[in-house]
Amino acid sequence: MDERIKKLAHNLVNNSCKVQKGEHVLINTIGEDTLELSRALIKEIYLLGAYPHIELKNTSITREMYLGCSDAQLTAMQDYELYKMKKMDAFIGIRSTDNTYEYVDVPDEKVELMDKFMDPVLRQRVDHSKWVVLRYPNGSMAQAAKMSKEAFEDYYFNVCNLDYGKMGKAMQHLKTLMEHTDSVQIKGKDTDLTFSIKGIPIIPCAGECNIPDGEGYTAPVKNSINGVLSYNTPNQYQGFVYEKIVLTFKDGKIIDAVANDTKKINAVFNTDEGARYVGEFAIGVNPYITKPMLDTLFDEKITGSFHFTPGASYEDAFNGNKSAIHWDLVCMQTPEYGGGEIRFDGKLIRKDGRFVIPELECLNPENLID
């Protein structure tokens, strides 16, 4: 077995989920490329005297379920999935999808129906278990990154096996500064946005819940957002790739949304009342991730980026917003994407993707790479 896979499995079990003897761990996988890592995870969990449980899923099978699903079926499914998740102490999700467009022809109402019924299961996993979710490299991911599969695998393991302990220490400086911040202003090309984060917890992420990792997140005070935000990266959601997304906010609410398919994006924001409010604001710092590749778990960690997320807020950084959606939309601020500024209480803290105050320079790429 590849030593890099063994190292990744060890980190996921021992560092991300901190599995203890006697605990039950659900390994939830999508795609056949996940099998070798799944085997390594099972070995690691058994070594600790804990109990692995495994689910092997496939997107083409899930698509068939989406196409014919009904309220009665999903009610029973929700009961089953929720019961199972409540029995687990930890969750490791591995995603390796061959075709990222597998759900593109599933009717929107079917996807929305599935999302609404599965939301309590997601909330149980996120709020009441130790968990980590990651993508696993395959040909589809390499193609999205415009790299050979071998080169992408090397890149992937650099990203996922970096020194997260070092990153975690550096991120404490960002956490401290954000905890003492009220007003945030973001400026960039066709973007001028203001909001408050006062009183909302700050969560530094360095390998605990997502692999790859590298973000500090909080949530805006729900009704404090005003201005315009123009996203400059593509984003895939429910099988469709959205581009040129521009959102206009008034008192926290998205009052106007345009994109390459304006009708479709407004249907997403009409899912429920909370879908037009924002549940997360996060700053990306992973030094190995430098460009978007239509994979949210990677894109939201890009060094020099931030994401501003319509939908539900996390329980550990709760701003009162609830929704069936949580859509991480990423915006780049590096020079090749037009640059940009982030100010905390009027003070410039990041310009063109680089931190410019001494206490945060430790989070610039050259200081996180060994």
CSV table of C-alpha atoms in Angstrom, one decimal, residues 28-309:
chain,number,residue,atom,x,y,z
A,28,ASN,CA,-19.0,6.8,3.9
A,29,THR,CA,-17.4,6.5,0.4
A,30,ILE,CA,-18.4,7.5,-3.1
A,31,GLY,CA,-16.6,5.9,-6.0
A,32,GLU,CA,-14.4,2.8,-6.5
A,33,ASP,CA,-11.2,4.8,-6.3
A,34,THR,CA,-11.8,5.1,-2.5
A,35,LEU,CA,-11.3,1.4,-1.8
A,36,GLU,CA,-7.6,1.5,-0.9
A,37,LEU,CA,-8.0,4.4,1.5
A,38,SER,CA,-11.0,2.7,3.0
A,39,ARG,CA,-9.0,-0.4,3.7
A,40,ALA,CA,-6.3,1.7,5.3
A,41,LEU,CA,-8.9,3.5,7.5
A,42,ILE,CA,-10.4,0.2,8.7
A,43,LYS,CA,-6.9,-1.0,9.7
A,44,GLU,CA,-6.2,2.3,11.6
A,45,ILE,CA,-9.6,2.2,13.4
A,46,TYR,CA,-9.1,-1.5,14.5
A,47,LEU,CA,-5.6,-0.6,15.8
A,48,LEU,CA,-7.3,1.8,18.3
A,49,GLY,CA,-9.8,-0.8,19.5
A,50,ALA,CA,-12.6,1.1,17.8
A,51,TYR,CA,-15.3,-0.2,15.4
A,52,PRO,CA,-15.4,0.7,11.7
A,53,HIS,CA,-18.6,0.8,9.7
A,54,ILE,CA,-18.6,1.1,5.9
A,55,GLU,CA,-20.9,2.5,3.2
A,56,LEU,CA,-19.9,2.2,-0.4
A,57,LYS,CA,-21.9,4.5,-2.8
A,58,ASN,CA,-22.0,5.3,-6.5
A,59,THR,CA,-23.3,8.5,-8.1
A,60,SER,CA,-25.0,6.7,-11.0
A,61,ILE,CA,-27.0,4.7,-8.4
A,62,THR,CA,-27.8,7.8,-6.4
A,63,ARG,CA,-29.0,9.5,-9.6
A,64,GLU,CA,-31.6,6.8,-10.1
A,65,MET,CA,-32.8,7.3,-6.6
A,66,TYR,CA,-33.1,11.1,-7.2
A,67,LEU,CA,-35.1,10.6,-10.3
A,68,GLY,CA,-37.9,8.6,-8.7
A,69,CYS,CA,-37.8,9.7,-5.1
A,70,SER,CA,-41.1,10.6,-3.2
A,71,ASP,CA,-42.1,12.1,0.1
A,72,ALA,CA,-43.0,8.8,1.5
A,73,GLN,CA,-39.8,7.1,0.5
A,74,LEU,CA,-37.6,10.0,1.8
A,75,THR,CA,-39.4,10.1,5.1
A,76,ALA,CA,-38.5,6.5,5.7
A,77,MET,CA,-35.0,7.1,4.4
A,78,GLN,CA,-34.5,10.0,6.7
A,79,ASP,CA,-35.6,8.0,9.8
A,80,TYR,CA,-33.2,5.2,8.9
A,81,GLU,CA,-30.2,7.5,8.1
A,82,LEU,CA,-30.8,9.6,11.2
A,83,TYR,CA,-31.0,6.6,13.5
A,84,LYS,CA,-27.8,5.2,12.0
A,85,MET,CA,-26.0,8.6,12.4
A,86,LYS,CA,-27.0,8.9,16.0
A,87,LYS,CA,-25.2,5.6,16.7
A,88,MET,CA,-21.9,6.9,15.3
A,89,ASP,CA,-19.2,8.7,17.3
A,90,ALA,CA,-17.3,9.8,14.2
A,91,PHE,CA,-17.8,10.1,10.4
A,92,ILE,CA,-15.2,10.0,7.6
A,93,GLY,CA,-16.6,10.8,4.2
A,94,ILE,CA,-14.5,10.1,1.1
A,95,ARG,CA,-15.6,11.4,-2.3
A,96,SER,CA,-14.2,10.3,-5.6
A,97,THR,CA,-16.8,11.0,-8.4
A,98,ASP,CA,-16.0,10.0,-11.9
A,99,ASN,CA,-18.5,12.4,-13.5
A,100,THR,CA,-19.1,15.7,-11.7
A,101,TYR,CA,-22.1,16.3,-14.0
A,102,GLU,CA,-23.9,13.1,-13.1
A,103,TYR,CA,-26.8,15.0,-11.6
A,104,VAL,CA,-27.1,17.7,-14.2
A,105,ASP,CA,-30.3,16.3,-15.7
A,106,VAL,CA,-32.0,15.5,-12.4
A,107,PRO,CA,-35.1,17.9,-12.1
A,108,ASP,CA,-34.5,20.7,-9.6
A,109,GLU,CA,-37.5,19.8,-7.6
A,110,LYS,CA,-36.2,16.3,-7.0
A,111,VAL,CA,-32.8,17.5,-5.8
A,112,GLU,CA,-34.4,20.1,-3.5
A,113,LEU,CA,-36.7,17.4,-2.1
A,114,MET,CA,-33.8,15.2,-1.3
A,115,ASP,CA,-31.8,18.0,0.2
A,116,LYS,CA,-34.7,19.0,2.5
A,117,PHE,CA,-35.3,15.5,3.8
A,118,MET,CA,-31.5,14.8,4.3
A,119,ASP,CA,-30.8,18.1,6.1
A,120,PRO,CA,-31.5,16.7,9.6
A,121,VAL,CA,-29.1,13.9,8.9
A,122,LEU,CA,-26.4,16.4,7.9
A,123,ARG,CA,-27.1,18.5,11.0
A,124,GLN,CA,-26.8,15.4,13.2
A,125,ARG,CA,-23.4,14.6,11.7
A,126,VAL,CA,-22.1,18.1,11.7
A,127,ASP,CA,-23.3,19.2,15.1
A,128,HIS,CA,-23.2,15.9,17.2
A,129,SER,CA,-20.2,13.8,15.9
A,130,LYS,CA,-16.6,14.1,15.2
A,131,TRP,CA,-16.3,14.3,11.4
A,132,VAL,CA,-14.0,14.9,8.4
A,133,VAL,CA,-14.8,14.9,4.7
A,134,LEU,CA,-12.3,14.7,1.8
A,135,ARG,CA,-12.1,14.2,-1.9
A,136,TYR,CA,-9.9,11.4,-3.2
A,137,PRO,CA,-7.8,11.8,-6.4
A,138,ASN,CA,-9.0,10.3,-9.7
A,139,GLY,CA,-8.9,11.0,-13.4
A,140,SER,CA,-11.9,13.4,-13.2
A,141,MET,CA,-10.3,15.6,-10.6
A,142,ALA,CA,-7.0,15.6,-12.5
A,143,GLN,CA,-8.8,16.7,-15.6
A,144,ALA,CA,-10.6,19.5,-13.7
A,145,ALA,CA,-7.2,20.7,-12.4
A,146,LYS,CA,-5.8,20.4,-16.0
A,147,MET,CA,-3.0,18.0,-14.8
A,148,SER,CA,-1.9,14.5,-15.5
A,149,LYS,CA,-3.3,11.9,-13.0
A,150,GLU,CA,0.3,11.2,-11.7
A,151,ALA,CA,1.0,14.9,-11.2
A,152,PHE,CA,-2.3,15.6,-9.6
A,153,GLU,CA,-1.8,12.7,-7.1
A,154,ASP,CA,1.6,14.3,-6.1
A,155,TYR,CA,-0.2,17.6,-5.7
A,156,TYR,CA,-3.0,16.0,-3.8
A,157,PHE,CA,-0.8,14.4,-1.2
A,158,ASN,CA,1.2,17.6,-0.7
A,159,VAL,CA,-2.0,19.4,0.0
A,160,CYS,CA,-3.6,16.8,2.2
A,161,ASN,CA,-0.5,15.7,4.2
A,162,LEU,CA,1.0,19.1,5.0
A,163,ASP,CA,1.8,20.1,8.5
A,164,TYR,CA,-1.6,21.1,9.8
A,165,GLY,CA,-0.2,21.5,13.3
A,166,LYS,CA,2.0,24.4,12.1
A,167,MET,CA,-1.0,25.9,10.3
A,168,GLY,CA,-3.2,25.6,13.3
A,169,LYS,CA,-0.8,27.6,15.5
A,170,ALA,CA,-0.5,30.3,12.8
A,171,MET,CA,-4.3,30.5,12.5
A,172,GLN,CA,-4.7,31.4,16.2
A,173,HIS,CA,-3.5,34.9,15.3
A,174,LEU,CA,-6.3,35.3,12.8
A,175,LYS,CA,-8.8,33.9,15.3
A,176,THR,CA,-7.7,36.5,17.9
A,177,LEU,CA,-7.9,39.4,15.5
A,178,MET,CA,-11.4,38.3,14.2
A,179,GLU,CA,-12.7,37.9,17.8
A,180,HIS,CA,-12.0,41.6,18.4
A,181,THR,CA,-13.5,42.7,15.0
A,182,ASP,CA,-16.9,44.3,14.5
A,183,SER,CA,-17.0,45.6,10.9
A,184,VAL,CA,-15.6,43.8,7.8
A,185,GLN,CA,-15.3,45.5,4.5
A,186,ILE,CA,-14.5,43.6,1.3
A,187,LYS,CA,-13.5,45.5,-1.9
A,188,GLY,CA,-12.6,44.2,-5.3
A,189,LYS,CA,-13.6,44.3,-9.0
A,190,ASP,CA,-17.3,45.1,-9.0
A,191,THR,CA,-17.4,44.3,-5.3
A,192,ASP,CA,-18.1,46.5,-2.3
A,193,LEU,CA,-19.5,44.7,0.7
A,194,THR,CA,-19.8,45.5,4.4
A,195,PHE,CA,-21.0,43.4,7.3
A,196,SER,CA,-20.4,42.7,11.0
A,197,ILE,CA,-19.0,39.6,12.7
A,198,LYS,CA,-19.3,41.0,16.2
A,199,GLY,CA,-20.1,38.3,18.8
A,200,ILE,CA,-20.0,35.4,16.4
A,201,PRO,CA,-17.5,32.7,17.3
A,202,ILE,CA,-14.4,32.3,15.1
A,203,ILE,CA,-13.4,28.7,14.1
A,204,PRO,CA,-9.9,28.0,12.8
A,205,CYS,CA,-9.8,24.9,10.6
A,206,ALA,CA,-6.5,23.1,10.3
A,207,GLY,CA,-7.2,19.4,9.4
A,208,GLU,CA,-10.0,18.6,11.8
A,209,CYS,CA,-13.2,18.5,9.7
A,210,ASN,CA,-12.1,18.9,6.1
A,211,ILE,CA,-9.1,17.5,4.2
A,212,PRO,CA,-7.6,19.5,2.6
A,213,ASP,CA,-8.1,22.2,5.1
A,214,GLY,CA,-7.0,25.8,5.7
A,215,GLU,CA,-9.7,28.3,6.5
A,216,GLY,CA,-10.8,30.5,9.4
A,217,TYR,CA,-14.6,30.8,9.4
A,218,THR,CA,-17.3,32.6,11.2
A,219,ALA,CA,-20.7,34.0,10.2
A,220,PRO,CA,-21.9,37.6,9.5
A,221,VAL,CA,-24.4,39.0,11.8
A,222,LYS,CA,-27.5,38.0,9.9
A,223,ASN,CA,-29.0,41.4,9.0
A,224,SER,CA,-25.8,43.3,8.8
A,225,ILE,CA,-24.8,42.7,5.1
A,226,ASN,CA,-25.1,45.4,2.6
A,227,GLY,CA,-23.5,46.0,-0.8
A,228,VAL,CA,-22.6,43.9,-3.9
A,229,LEU,CA,-20.4,40.9,-4.2
A,230,SER,CA,-19.2,39.6,-7.6
A,231,TYR,CA,-17.8,36.1,-7.4
A,232,ASN,CA,-15.0,35.4,-9.9
A,233,THR,CA,-14.7,31.6,-9.7
A,234,PRO,CA,-17.0,29.0,-11.3
A,235,ASN,CA,-19.0,26.9,-8.8
A,236,GLN,CA,-20.8,23.6,-9.3
A,237,TYR,CA,-24.0,23.1,-7.4
A,238,GLN,CA,-26.6,20.3,-7.9
A,239,GLY,CA,-24.8,19.3,-11.2
A,240,PHE,CA,-24.8,22.7,-12.8
A,241,VAL,CA,-21.8,25.0,-13.1
A,242,TYR,CA,-22.6,28.6,-12.2
A,243,GLU,CA,-20.4,31.4,-13.4
A,244,LYS,CA,-20.4,35.3,-13.1
A,245,ILE,CA,-22.5,35.2,-10.0
A,246,VAL,CA,-23.3,38.7,-8.6
A,247,LEU,CA,-25.3,39.1,-5.4
A,248,THR,CA,-26.8,42.3,-4.1
A,249,PHE,CA,-27.5,42.5,-0.3
A,250,LYS,CA,-29.7,44.7,1.7
A,251,ASP,CA,-29.9,44.3,5.5
A,252,GLY,CA,-28.6,40.8,5.2
A,253,LYS,CA,-30.9,39.5,2.4
A,254,ILE,CA,-30.0,38.7,-1.2
A,255,ILE,CA,-32.4,41.1,-3.0
A,256,ASP,CA,-30.9,40.5,-6.4
A,257,ALA,CA,-29.0,37.5,-7.9
A,258,VAL,CA,-27.7,37.1,-11.4
A,259,ALA,CA,-25.5,34.5,-13.1
A,260,ASN,CA,-25.0,32.6,-16.3
A,261,ASP,CA,-28.4,31.1,-15.5
A,262,THR,CA,-30.3,33.7,-13.5
A,263,LYS,CA,-33.5,31.8,-13.3
A,264,LYS,CA,-31.8,28.7,-12.0
A,265,ILE,CA,-29.8,30.5,-9.3
A,266,ASN,CA,-32.8,32.3,-8.0
A,267,ALA,CA,-34.6,28.9,-7.8
A,268,VAL,CA,-31.8,27.8,-5.5
A,269,PHE,CA,-32.2,31.0,-3.4
A,270,ASN,CA,-35.9,30.4,-3.2
A,271,THR,CA,-35.5,26.9,-1.6
A,272,ASP,CA,-36.6,28.4,1.7
A,273,GLU,CA,-36.4,31.7,3.6
A,274,GLY,CA,-32.9,31.2,5.0
A,275,ALA,CA,-31.5,30.5,1.5
A,276,ARG,CA,-31.3,34.3,0.8
A,277,TYR,CA,-29.3,35.0,4.0
A,278,VAL,CA,-25.7,34.1,4.6
A,279,GLY,CA,-24.5,31.5,7.1
A,280,GLU,CA,-20.7,31.7,6.7
A,281,PHE,CA,-17.8,34.0,6.0
A,282,ALA,CA,-14.4,32.4,5.7
A,283,ILE,CA,-10.8,33.2,4.7
A,284,GLY,CA,-8.8,30.6,2.8
A,285,VAL,CA,-5.1,30.0,3.6
A,286,ASN,CA,-3.9,26.7,2.2
A,287,PRO,CA,-0.5,27.4,0.5
A,288,TYR,CA,-0.7,24.5,-1.9
A,289,ILE,CA,-4.1,25.4,-3.3
A,290,THR,CA,-3.7,28.3,-5.7
A,291,LYS,CA,-6.5,28.1,-8.3
A,292,PRO,CA,-10.1,26.9,-8.5
A,293,MET,CA,-10.8,23.4,-9.9
A,294,LEU,CA,-14.6,23.1,-9.5
A,295,ASP,CA,-14.3,21.2,-6.2
A,296,THR,CA,-15.6,23.1,-3.2
A,297,LEU,CA,-13.5,21.2,-0.6
A,298,PHE,CA,-10.4,22.4,-2.5
A,299,ASP,CA,-11.6,25.7,-3.8
A,300,GLU,CA,-12.8,27.1,-0.5
A,301,LYS,CA,-9.3,26.7,1.0
A,302,ILE,CA,-7.4,28.6,-1.8
A,303,THR,CA,-4.7,30.9,-0.5
A,304,GLY,CA,-5.8,34.5,-1.2
A,305,SER,CA,-9.5,33.6,-1.3
A,306,PHE,CA,-12.6,34.0,0.8
A,307,HIS,CA,-16.0,32.4,0.7
A,308,PHE,CA,-19.3,33.9,1.5
A,309,THR,CA,-22.0,31.2,1.9
